[in-house]
PDB file of C-alpha atoms in Angstrom:
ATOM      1  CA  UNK A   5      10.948 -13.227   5.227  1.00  0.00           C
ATOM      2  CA  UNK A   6      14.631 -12.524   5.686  1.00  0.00           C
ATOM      3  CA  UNK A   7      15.351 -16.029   4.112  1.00  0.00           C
ATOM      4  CA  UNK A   8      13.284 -14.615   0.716  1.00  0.00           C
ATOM      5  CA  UNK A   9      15.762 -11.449   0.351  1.00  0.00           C
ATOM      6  CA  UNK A  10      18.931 -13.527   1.222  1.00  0.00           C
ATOM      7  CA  UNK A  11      17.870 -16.422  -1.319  1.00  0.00           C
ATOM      8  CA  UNK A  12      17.016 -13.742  -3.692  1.00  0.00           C
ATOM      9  CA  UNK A  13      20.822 -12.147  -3.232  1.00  0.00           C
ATOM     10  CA  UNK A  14      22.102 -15.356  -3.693  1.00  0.00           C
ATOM     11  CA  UNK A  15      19.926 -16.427  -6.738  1.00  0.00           C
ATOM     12  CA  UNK A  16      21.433 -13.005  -8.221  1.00  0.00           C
ATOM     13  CA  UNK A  17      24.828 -14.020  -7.895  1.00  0.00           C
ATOM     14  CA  UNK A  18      25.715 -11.838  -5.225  1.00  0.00           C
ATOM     15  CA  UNK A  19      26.798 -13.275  -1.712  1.00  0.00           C
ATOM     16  CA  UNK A  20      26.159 -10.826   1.095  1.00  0.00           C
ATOM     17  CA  UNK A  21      24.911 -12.190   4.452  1.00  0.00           C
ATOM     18  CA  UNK A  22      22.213  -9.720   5.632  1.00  0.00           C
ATOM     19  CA  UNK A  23      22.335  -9.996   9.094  1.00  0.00           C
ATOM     20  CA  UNK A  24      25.882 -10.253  10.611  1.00  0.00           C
ATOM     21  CA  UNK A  25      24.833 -11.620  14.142  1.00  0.00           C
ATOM     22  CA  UNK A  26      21.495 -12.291  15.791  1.00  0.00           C
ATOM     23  CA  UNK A  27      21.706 -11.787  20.068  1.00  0.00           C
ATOM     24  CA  UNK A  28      18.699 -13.607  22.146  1.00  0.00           C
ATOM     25  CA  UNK A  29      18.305 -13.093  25.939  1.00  0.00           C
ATOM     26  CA  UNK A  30      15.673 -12.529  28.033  1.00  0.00           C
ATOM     27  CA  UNK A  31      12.932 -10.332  27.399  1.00  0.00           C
ATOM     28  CA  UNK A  32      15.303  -8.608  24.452  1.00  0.00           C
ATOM     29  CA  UNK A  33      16.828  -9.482  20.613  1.00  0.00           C
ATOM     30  CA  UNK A  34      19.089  -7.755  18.759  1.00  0.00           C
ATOM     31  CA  UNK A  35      19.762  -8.091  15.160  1.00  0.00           C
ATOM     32  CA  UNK A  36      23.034  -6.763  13.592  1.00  0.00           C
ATOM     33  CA  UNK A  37      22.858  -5.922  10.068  1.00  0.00           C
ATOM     34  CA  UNK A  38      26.007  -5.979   7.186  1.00  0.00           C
ATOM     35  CA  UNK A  39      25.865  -2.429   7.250  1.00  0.00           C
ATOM     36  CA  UNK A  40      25.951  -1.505  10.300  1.00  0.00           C
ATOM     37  CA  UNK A  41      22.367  -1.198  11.519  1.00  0.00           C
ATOM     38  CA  UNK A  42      21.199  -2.678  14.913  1.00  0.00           C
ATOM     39  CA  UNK A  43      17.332  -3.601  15.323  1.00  0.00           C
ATOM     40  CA  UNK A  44      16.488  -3.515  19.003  1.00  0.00           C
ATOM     41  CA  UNK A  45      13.326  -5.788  20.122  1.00  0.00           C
ATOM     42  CA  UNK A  46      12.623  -4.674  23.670  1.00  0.00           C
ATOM     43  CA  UNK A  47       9.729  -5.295  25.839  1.00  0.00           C
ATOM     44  CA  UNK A  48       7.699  -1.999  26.928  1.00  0.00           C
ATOM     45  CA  UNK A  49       6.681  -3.142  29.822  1.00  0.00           C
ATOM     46  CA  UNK A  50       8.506  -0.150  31.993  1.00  0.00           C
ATOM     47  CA  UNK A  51       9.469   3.055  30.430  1.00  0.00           C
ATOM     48  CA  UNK A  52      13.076   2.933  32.519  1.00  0.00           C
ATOM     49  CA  UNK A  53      14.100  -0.449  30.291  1.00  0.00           C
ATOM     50  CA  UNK A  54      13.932   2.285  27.086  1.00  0.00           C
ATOM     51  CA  UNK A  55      15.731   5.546  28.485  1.00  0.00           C
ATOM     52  CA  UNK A  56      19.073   6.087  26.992  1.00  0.00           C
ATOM     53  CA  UNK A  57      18.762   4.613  23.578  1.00  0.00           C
ATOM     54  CA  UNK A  58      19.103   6.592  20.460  1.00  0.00           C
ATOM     55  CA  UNK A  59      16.190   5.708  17.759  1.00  0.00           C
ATOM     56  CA  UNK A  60      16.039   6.440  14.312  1.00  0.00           C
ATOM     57  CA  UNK A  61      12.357   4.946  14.446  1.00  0.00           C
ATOM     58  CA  UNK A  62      10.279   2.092  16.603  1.00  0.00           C
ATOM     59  CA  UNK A  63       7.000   0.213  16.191  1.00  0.00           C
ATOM     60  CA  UNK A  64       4.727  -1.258  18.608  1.00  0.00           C
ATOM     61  CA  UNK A  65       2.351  -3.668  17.854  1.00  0.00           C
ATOM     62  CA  UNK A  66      -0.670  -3.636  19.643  1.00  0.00           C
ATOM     63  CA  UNK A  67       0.042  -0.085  21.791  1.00  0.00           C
ATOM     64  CA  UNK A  68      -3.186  -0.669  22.861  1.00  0.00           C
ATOM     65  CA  UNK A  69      -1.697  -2.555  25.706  1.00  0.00           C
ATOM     66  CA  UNK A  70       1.115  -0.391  26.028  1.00  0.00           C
ATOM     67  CA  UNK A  71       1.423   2.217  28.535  1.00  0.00           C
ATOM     68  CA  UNK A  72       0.962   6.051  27.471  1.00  0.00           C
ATOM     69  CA  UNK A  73       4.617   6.605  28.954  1.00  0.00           C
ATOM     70  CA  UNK A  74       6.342   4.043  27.110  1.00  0.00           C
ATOM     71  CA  UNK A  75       5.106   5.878  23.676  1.00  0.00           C
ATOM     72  CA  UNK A  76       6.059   9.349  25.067  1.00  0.00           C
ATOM     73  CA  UNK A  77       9.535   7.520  26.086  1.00  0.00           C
ATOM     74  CA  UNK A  78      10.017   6.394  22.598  1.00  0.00           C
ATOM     75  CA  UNK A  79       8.861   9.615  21.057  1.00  0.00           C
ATOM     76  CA  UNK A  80      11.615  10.987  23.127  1.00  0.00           C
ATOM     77  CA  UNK A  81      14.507   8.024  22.059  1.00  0.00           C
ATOM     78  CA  UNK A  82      14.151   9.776  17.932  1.00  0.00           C
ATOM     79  CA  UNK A  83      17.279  11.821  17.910  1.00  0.00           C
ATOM     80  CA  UNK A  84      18.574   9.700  15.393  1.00  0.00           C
ATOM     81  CA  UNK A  85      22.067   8.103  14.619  1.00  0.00           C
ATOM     82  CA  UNK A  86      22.018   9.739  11.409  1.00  0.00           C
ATOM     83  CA  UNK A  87      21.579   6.836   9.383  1.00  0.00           C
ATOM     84  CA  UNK A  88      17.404   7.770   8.694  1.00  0.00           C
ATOM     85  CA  UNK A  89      16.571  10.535   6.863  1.00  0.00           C
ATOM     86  CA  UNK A  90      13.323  10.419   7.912  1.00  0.00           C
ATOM     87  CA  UNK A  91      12.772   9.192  11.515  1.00  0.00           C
ATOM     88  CA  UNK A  92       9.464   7.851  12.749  1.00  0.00           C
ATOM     89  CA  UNK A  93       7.440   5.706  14.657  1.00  0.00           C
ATOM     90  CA  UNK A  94       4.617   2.983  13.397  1.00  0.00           C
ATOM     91  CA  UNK A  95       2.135   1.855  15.574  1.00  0.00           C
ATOM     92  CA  UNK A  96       0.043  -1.282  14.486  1.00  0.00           C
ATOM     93  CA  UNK A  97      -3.279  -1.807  16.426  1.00  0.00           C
ATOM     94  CA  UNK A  98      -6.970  -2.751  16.183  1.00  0.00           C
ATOM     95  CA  UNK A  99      -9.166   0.133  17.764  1.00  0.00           C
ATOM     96  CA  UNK A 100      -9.265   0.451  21.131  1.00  0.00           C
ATOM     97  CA  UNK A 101     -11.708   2.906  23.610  1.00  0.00           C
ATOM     98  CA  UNK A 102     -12.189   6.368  22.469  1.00  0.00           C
ATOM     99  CA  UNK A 103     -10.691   7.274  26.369  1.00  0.00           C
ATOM    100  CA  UNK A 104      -7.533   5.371  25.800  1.00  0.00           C
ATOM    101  CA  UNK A 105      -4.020   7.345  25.025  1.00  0.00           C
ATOM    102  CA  UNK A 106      -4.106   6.188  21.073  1.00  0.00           C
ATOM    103  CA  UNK A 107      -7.283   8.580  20.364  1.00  0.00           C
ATOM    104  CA  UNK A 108      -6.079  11.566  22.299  1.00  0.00           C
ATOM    105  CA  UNK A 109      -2.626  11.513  20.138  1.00  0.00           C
ATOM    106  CA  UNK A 110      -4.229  10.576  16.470  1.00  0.00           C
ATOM    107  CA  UNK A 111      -8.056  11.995  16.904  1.00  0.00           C
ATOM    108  CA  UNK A 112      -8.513  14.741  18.976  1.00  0.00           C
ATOM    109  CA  UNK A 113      -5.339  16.461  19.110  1.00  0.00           C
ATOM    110  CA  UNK A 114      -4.690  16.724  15.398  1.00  0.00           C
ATOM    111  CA  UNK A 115      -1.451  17.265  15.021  1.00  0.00           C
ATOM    112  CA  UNK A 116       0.544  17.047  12.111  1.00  0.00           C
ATOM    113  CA  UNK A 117       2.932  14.977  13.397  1.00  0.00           C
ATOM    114  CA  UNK A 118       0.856  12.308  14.285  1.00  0.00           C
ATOM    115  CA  UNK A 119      -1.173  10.301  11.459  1.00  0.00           C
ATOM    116  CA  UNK A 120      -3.388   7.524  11.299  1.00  0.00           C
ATOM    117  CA  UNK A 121      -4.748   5.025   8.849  1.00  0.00           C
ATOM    118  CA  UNK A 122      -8.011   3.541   9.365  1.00  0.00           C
ATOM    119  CA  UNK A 123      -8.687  -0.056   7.098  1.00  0.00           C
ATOM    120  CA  UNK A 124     -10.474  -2.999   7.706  1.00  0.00           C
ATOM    121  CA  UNK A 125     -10.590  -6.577   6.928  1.00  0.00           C
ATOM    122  CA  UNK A 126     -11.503  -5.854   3.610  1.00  0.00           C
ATOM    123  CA  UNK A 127      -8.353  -3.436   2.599  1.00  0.00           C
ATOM    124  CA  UNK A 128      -5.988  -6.773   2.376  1.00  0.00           C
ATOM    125  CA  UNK A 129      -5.061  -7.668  -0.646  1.00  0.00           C
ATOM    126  CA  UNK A 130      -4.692 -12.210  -0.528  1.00  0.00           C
ATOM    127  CA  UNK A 131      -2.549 -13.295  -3.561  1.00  0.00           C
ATOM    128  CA  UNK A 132      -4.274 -15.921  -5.342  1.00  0.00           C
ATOM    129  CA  UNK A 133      -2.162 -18.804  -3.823  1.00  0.00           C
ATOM    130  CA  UNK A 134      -2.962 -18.307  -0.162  1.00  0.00           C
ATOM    131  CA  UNK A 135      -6.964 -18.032  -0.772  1.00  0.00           C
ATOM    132  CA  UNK A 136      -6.177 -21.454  -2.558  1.00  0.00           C
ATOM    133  CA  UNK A 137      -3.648 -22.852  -0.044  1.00  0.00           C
ATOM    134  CA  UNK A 138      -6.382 -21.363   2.842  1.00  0.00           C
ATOM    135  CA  UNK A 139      -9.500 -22.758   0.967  1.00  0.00           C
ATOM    136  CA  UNK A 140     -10.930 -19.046   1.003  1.00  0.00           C
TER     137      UNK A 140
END
């Protein structure tokens, strides 16, 4: 999707490269931004591999097979860099047991701090071209 934004800035007449520098190694990519921004990809497989960092926000997609202490790790990264007003982390998941980690933080313990959105299937919204292009 980067590709759409810089073709976009381009078709606008304005010529600003997005991301400055892309780093690949193992297990980790790093993508430097024009202004200054740095997103990390990291793996969560152990909580040491995260200490040290200073977030402004993370996701994890599927925390479902992510380790309780790796979210409590990350929870503990946001100090911010003072470049987010608002810092935060987005989890992205399908439901998991009612005894794993997810439910304690975002049903039973009912914090404020900690919100959830249930949807289904259903909620997404297709555009007309991919139910064509997908024969739906």
């Amino acid at each position: 999707e980067l590709e759409l934004y810089q073709k976009a800035l381009r078709s606008a007449g304005i010529e600003l490269k997005l991301v400055t520098k892309a780093i690949h190694s193992d297990g980790k990519m790093e993508i430097l931004f024009f202004n200054g921004s740095r997103l990390l990809f990291r793996a969560c497989d152990m909580e040491r591999k995260l200490s040290g960092y200073t977030l402004d926000f993370f996701g994890i997609d599927e925390p479902v097979d992510v380790a309780e202490q790796i979210f409590t790790q990350l929870i503990g990264r946001i100090s911010g860099t003072g470049n987010l007003k608002n810092k935060f982390g987005l989890l992205t998941t399908n439901p998991g047991s009612d005894l794993h980690w997810l439910y304690k933080y975002f049903y039973l313990m009912k914090l404020d701090r900690y919100i959830h959105i249930d949807t289904t299937t259903y909620d997404n919204v297709l555009s007309e071209l991919y139910l064509r292009y997908s024969g739906l």
